């Protein structure tokens, strides 16, 4: 694992500092963020009564009234143990130290659309469908962006080679097509899913059942760092310092389900957390998928049960996953997404020149210069280089963009 | 294979003659059987126009009119090539030599109920759902008996060890529970399914895409003999001498589907005969089941496609097969069978005493004596014995039955 992940950030002398993740609010958190940070700590999520109270009065008033105990009995009950403690300043200080920020529903980057599934499910009477009051996030990418058309790849910690192979293949294939891959950062399938996405230079998001700074799972701390440094994110609704706990993983599972369009269960025993994620995803109206496997493997038994009970769709390939979640655009768009990656090594002028090329018709170098804003002489020098590198094709009437092969 | 099957009947000196299968009608076939034998040969099944003509006029009149060409144009068209030839006498002679009989819809043993699915599907416009005009059968068992609550276990000829393992397990388990196992006698999964049922001393039925005396598949002739000798049957709608042909296997597949409650596809490539049987079974309103397997196995691809497309239910165990086909009687019978087994060694008084115990509340020994009709003194002697043997529990207010563990 260590060769995969590289050393933990900053541990080796001379190792470059990891890119500093996620700026916190300039001049410290505002009243809204402070109120939600307080609310996130004052009751153990999910806290449906508190969430309803906040929805009714707004976070600032709700926080003030919770502090005073001036709220309905169920809210008092959920908050009385912790309401006197005010850790808000410490929480933001610890989060900043860990490179994390608090994302609240009032923020532009709040993944409102995917999380709407929780509100809708709650209206249908799904008990566990309680929206988070806010989310602690590490990683530069806006949370709403990574939670847009994402897929979760989850499974057992006690994974087999078979499951690991397909977890890696699915995560790699999804990420390569530009689909963010969510998982729970656990050992086994979860970790392999994150790594598979990273191997495709894709975006992956870990949703934790403990604080971002809990250092858990210990063996995956370097992986979590790598996820953050690679344009992904690590997300938790637990305040800094919150240790992992079994019930928190189950509560966390609803966020993995809610933040994605669908969940692929790669391997799961008959009774397992992965099956819990799947059933939550189903209750939220998300697409649940499962990988079949040898009947002789206990780690496929949970997948087979989900499929047999029509609670999951069988998926064998990345294309079947995309078809199941209805990402038809993605399957088609897969070529451009992949095509972009090779251009990462192009300099800014070369990239602008490349982007000024049309796919279906030739453009003259003068046209390309006008389109790109790159001087004509530079365009003339760059085009043969782009040709050699496979990005441009010389045609009868000028230059065309070369389609990047699948 | 040869060690499994034993030598072909009668080939070795001193080998006992196989039990003479299936008596033909005393005094030779009657007019009805002769008419249907003629009709079965005069047109290549399935012959929907001829079947409709026979349904309208009865087999004897229909046969006479086909001979004369006095029938609707489609019937003339389907029969004109062969109508002048009369092989009826030879057919019965060859069938008798092969130990086979002709079973017609007018016979008591005709599997009218399962074959009704063909008529119903035909009414729904399913083109291939043409009932057979009669069936050639080898094997003493009445055809209607073996086709009552039967299950088909089918699959690819190019089977893998994985598929073969589960074909054997499923067939063995079904047969052990008294469920007749149908298959197509092909190499690979089919042959293993027949053998699995035989290994459980169960009943298995081979439905062929050629005549019973075609000696096909050559390597399975001893297996077919063994099926017949073991209380099973070999069935075909093709007259003696008909060679195998690709289209006949597809036509035969509808009979496997029709004669059973459900079909389990154990292994199948993406395009395969087993998938054809499955889709026919689905069209006939039968239960289609498929075994999942490693995604890396091409022989599971057809099964996975059937499951993914909701055209088959995933089955991993014999119990799941029984549940899917709705053989709850069979499945339930297995539990009591298990529970009963320990009590088999109880004497009649002990058994009646045991049966007089309640599961959820204590009964006094007087109550138990009244309930069981066993004298009180004997009940008092038996209860401690039942306790020692794990059948009874002493409670505060008397005795309770001890739940037999699953």
CSV table of C-alpha atoms in Angstrom, one decimal, chain B residues 108-276:
chain,number,residue,atom,x,y,z
B,108,UNK,CA,-54.3,-40.5,-19.1
B,109,UNK,CA,-50.6,-39.9,-18.8
B,110,UNK,CA,-50.6,-37.0,-21.1
B,111,UNK,CA,-49.0,-34.0,-19.3
B,112,UNK,CA,-52.0,-31.8,-20.1
B,113,UNK,CA,-51.6,-29.3,-17.3
B,114,UNK,CA,-48.0,-28.3,-18.0
B,115,UNK,CA,-48.5,-28.3,-21.7
B,116,UNK,CA,-51.5,-26.0,-21.3
B,117,UNK,CA,-48.9,-23.2,-21.0
B,118,UNK,CA,-48.3,-23.7,-24.8
B,119,UNK,CA,-52.0,-23.2,-25.7
B,120,UNK,CA,-52.2,-20.2,-23.4
B,121,UNK,CA,-49.0,-18.6,-24.8
B,122,UNK,CA,-50.3,-19.3,-28.4
B,123,UNK,CA,-53.4,-17.4,-27.5
B,124,UNK,CA,-51.2,-14.5,-26.4
B,125,UNK,CA,-49.5,-14.7,-29.8
B,126,UNK,CA,-46.3,-16.4,-28.9
B,127,UNK,CA,-45.3,-17.9,-32.3
B,128,UNK,CA,-43.2,-20.8,-31.1
B,129,UNK,CA,-45.9,-22.0,-28.5
B,130,UNK,CA,-47.2,-24.9,-30.6
B,131,UNK,CA,-48.3,-28.0,-28.5
B,132,UNK,CA,-46.9,-31.3,-29.6
B,133,UNK,CA,-49.3,-33.6,-31.5
B,134,UNK,CA,-47.9,-36.6,-29.4
B,135,UNK,CA,-44.7,-37.6,-27.7
B,136,UNK,CA,-42.5,-40.7,-28.1
B,137,UNK,CA,-41.5,-41.8,-24.6
B,138,UNK,CA,-39.1,-44.3,-23.2
B,139,UNK,CA,-39.3,-45.1,-19.5
B,140,UNK,CA,-41.9,-46.8,-17.4
B,141,UNK,CA,-43.0,-43.8,-15.5
B,142,UNK,CA,-46.2,-42.1,-16.7
B,143,UNK,CA,-45.2,-38.9,-18.5
B,144,UNK,CA,-47.8,-36.8,-16.6
B,145,UNK,CA,-46.3,-37.9,-13.3
B,146,UNK,CA,-42.7,-36.8,-14.1
B,147,UNK,CA,-43.9,-33.6,-15.6
B,148,UNK,CA,-45.8,-32.7,-12.4
B,149,UNK,CA,-43.9,-30.0,-10.5
B,150,UNK,CA,-40.7,-30.5,-12.4
B,151,UNK,CA,-37.7,-28.2,-12.9
B,152,UNK,CA,-35.4,-28.0,-15.9
B,153,UNK,CA,-31.7,-27.6,-15.3
B,154,UNK,CA,-30.0,-26.6,-18.5
B,155,UNK,CA,-26.8,-24.9,-19.7
B,156,UNK,CA,-24.0,-24.7,-22.1
B,157,UNK,CA,-22.2,-27.7,-23.6
B,158,UNK,CA,-18.9,-25.8,-23.1
B,159,UNK,CA,-19.4,-25.8,-19.4
B,160,UNK,CA,-16.8,-24.9,-16.8
B,161,UNK,CA,-15.9,-26.7,-13.6
B,162,UNK,CA,-17.9,-24.0,-11.8
B,163,UNK,CA,-21.0,-24.6,-13.8
B,164,UNK,CA,-20.7,-28.3,-13.6
B,165,UNK,CA,-20.4,-28.2,-9.8
B,166,UNK,CA,-23.6,-26.2,-9.4
B,167,UNK,CA,-25.5,-28.2,-12.1
B,168,UNK,CA,-24.7,-31.3,-10.1
B,169,UNK,CA,-25.6,-29.7,-6.8
B,170,UNK,CA,-28.9,-28.2,-8.1
B,171,UNK,CA,-30.0,-31.4,-9.8
B,172,UNK,CA,-29.0,-33.6,-6.9
B,173,UNK,CA,-30.8,-31.3,-4.4
B,174,UNK,CA,-33.9,-31.1,-6.5
B,175,UNK,CA,-34.1,-34.8,-7.1
B,176,UNK,CA,-33.4,-35.5,-3.5
B,177,UNK,CA,-36.5,-33.5,-2.6
B,178,UNK,CA,-38.5,-35.4,-5.1
B,179,UNK,CA,-38.5,-32.8,-7.9
B,180,UNK,CA,-38.0,-34.4,-11.3
B,181,UNK,CA,-35.1,-32.8,-13.2
B,182,UNK,CA,-35.6,-32.2,-16.9
B,183,UNK,CA,-32.7,-31.4,-19.3
B,184,UNK,CA,-31.7,-31.8,-22.9
B,185,UNK,CA,-29.1,-34.7,-22.6
B,186,UNK,CA,-26.4,-32.5,-24.3
B,187,UNK,CA,-22.8,-32.6,-23.3
B,188,UNK,CA,-21.8,-30.2,-20.6
B,189,UNK,CA,-24.4,-28.9,-18.1
B,190,UNK,CA,-27.3,-31.0,-19.4
B,191,UNK,CA,-25.5,-34.3,-18.9
B,192,UNK,CA,-24.3,-33.2,-15.5
B,193,UNK,CA,-27.8,-32.3,-14.5
B,194,UNK,CA,-29.1,-35.7,-15.4
B,195,UNK,CA,-26.2,-37.4,-13.6
B,196,UNK,CA,-26.7,-35.2,-10.5
B,197,UNK,CA,-30.4,-36.3,-10.3
B,198,UNK,CA,-29.4,-39.9,-10.8
B,199,UNK,CA,-26.8,-39.7,-8.1
B,200,UNK,CA,-29.6,-38.7,-5.7
B,201,UNK,CA,-31.6,-41.7,-6.9
B,202,UNK,CA,-34.1,-39.1,-8.2
B,203,UNK,CA,-36.1,-38.9,-11.4
B,204,UNK,CA,-34.7,-37.2,-14.4
B,205,UNK,CA,-36.1,-36.7,-17.9
B,206,UNK,CA,-34.2,-36.1,-21.1
B,207,UNK,CA,-36.1,-34.3,-23.9
B,208,UNK,CA,-34.3,-34.8,-27.2
B,209,UNK,CA,-34.1,-32.9,-30.4
B,210,UNK,CA,-33.9,-36.1,-32.4
B,211,UNK,CA,-35.6,-39.5,-32.4
B,212,UNK,CA,-35.2,-41.7,-29.3
B,213,UNK,CA,-33.3,-44.2,-31.4
B,214,UNK,CA,-31.0,-41.7,-33.0
B,215,UNK,CA,-28.2,-42.6,-30.7
B,216,UNK,CA,-27.4,-39.0,-30.0
B,217,UNK,CA,-25.4,-37.6,-28.4
B,218,UNK,CA,-23.3,-40.7,-29.0
B,219,UNK,CA,-21.4,-40.4,-25.7
B,220,UNK,CA,-24.6,-40.1,-23.8
B,221,UNK,CA,-26.4,-43.2,-25.1
B,222,UNK,CA,-25.4,-45.1,-21.9
B,223,UNK,CA,-26.6,-42.1,-19.8
B,224,UNK,CA,-30.0,-42.2,-21.6
B,225,UNK,CA,-30.3,-45.9,-20.9
B,226,UNK,CA,-29.5,-45.3,-17.3
B,227,UNK,CA,-32.1,-42.5,-17.1
B,228,UNK,CA,-34.7,-45.0,-18.4
B,229,UNK,CA,-33.7,-47.8,-16.1
B,230,UNK,CA,-33.7,-45.4,-13.1
B,231,UNK,CA,-37.4,-44.6,-13.3
B,232,UNK,CA,-37.0,-41.5,-15.5
B,233,UNK,CA,-37.9,-41.0,-19.1
B,234,UNK,CA,-36.5,-40.0,-22.4
B,235,UNK,CA,-38.9,-38.0,-24.5
B,236,UNK,CA,-39.1,-36.7,-28.1
B,237,UNK,CA,-41.7,-35.5,-30.6
B,238,UNK,CA,-39.5,-36.8,-33.4
B,239,UNK,CA,-40.5,-40.1,-35.1
B,240,UNK,CA,-38.0,-43.0,-35.0
B,241,UNK,CA,-35.0,-42.5,-37.2
B,242,UNK,CA,-35.1,-38.6,-37.1
B,243,UNK,CA,-31.5,-37.3,-36.9
B,244,UNK,CA,-30.6,-34.4,-34.7
B,245,UNK,CA,-30.6,-30.9,-36.3
B,246,UNK,CA,-29.9,-27.5,-35.0
B,247,UNK,CA,-33.5,-26.2,-35.5
B,248,UNK,CA,-34.8,-29.3,-33.7
B,249,UNK,CA,-32.9,-28.4,-30.6
B,250,UNK,CA,-34.6,-25.0,-30.6
B,251,UNK,CA,-38.0,-26.6,-31.2
B,252,UNK,CA,-37.2,-29.2,-28.4
B,253,UNK,CA,-36.4,-26.3,-26.0
B,254,UNK,CA,-40.0,-25.3,-26.0
B,255,UNK,CA,-40.9,-28.8,-24.7
B,256,UNK,CA,-38.4,-28.6,-21.9
B,257,UNK,CA,-39.8,-25.2,-20.9
B,258,UNK,CA,-43.4,-26.3,-21.2
B,259,UNK,CA,-43.1,-29.6,-19.3
B,260,UNK,CA,-41.5,-27.9,-16.2
B,261,UNK,CA,-42.5,-25.2,-13.8
B,262,UNK,CA,-39.3,-23.4,-14.2
B,263,UNK,CA,-35.9,-23.5,-15.9
B,264,UNK,CA,-32.6,-23.0,-14.2
B,265,UNK,CA,-29.9,-21.8,-16.6
B,266,UNK,CA,-26.6,-22.8,-15.0
B,267,UNK,CA,-24.2,-21.5,-17.6
B,268,UNK,CA,-24.7,-19.9,-20.9
B,269,UNK,CA,-22.7,-17.7,-23.3
B,270,UNK,CA,-24.2,-14.5,-24.5
B,271,UNK,CA,-25.9,-16.2,-27.4
B,272,UNK,CA,-26.7,-19.8,-26.6
B,273,UNK,CA,-29.3,-22.5,-26.7
B,274,UNK,CA,-29.7,-22.3,-23.0
B,275,UNK,CA,-30.7,-18.6,-23.3
B,276,UNK,CA,-33.2,-19.7,-26.0
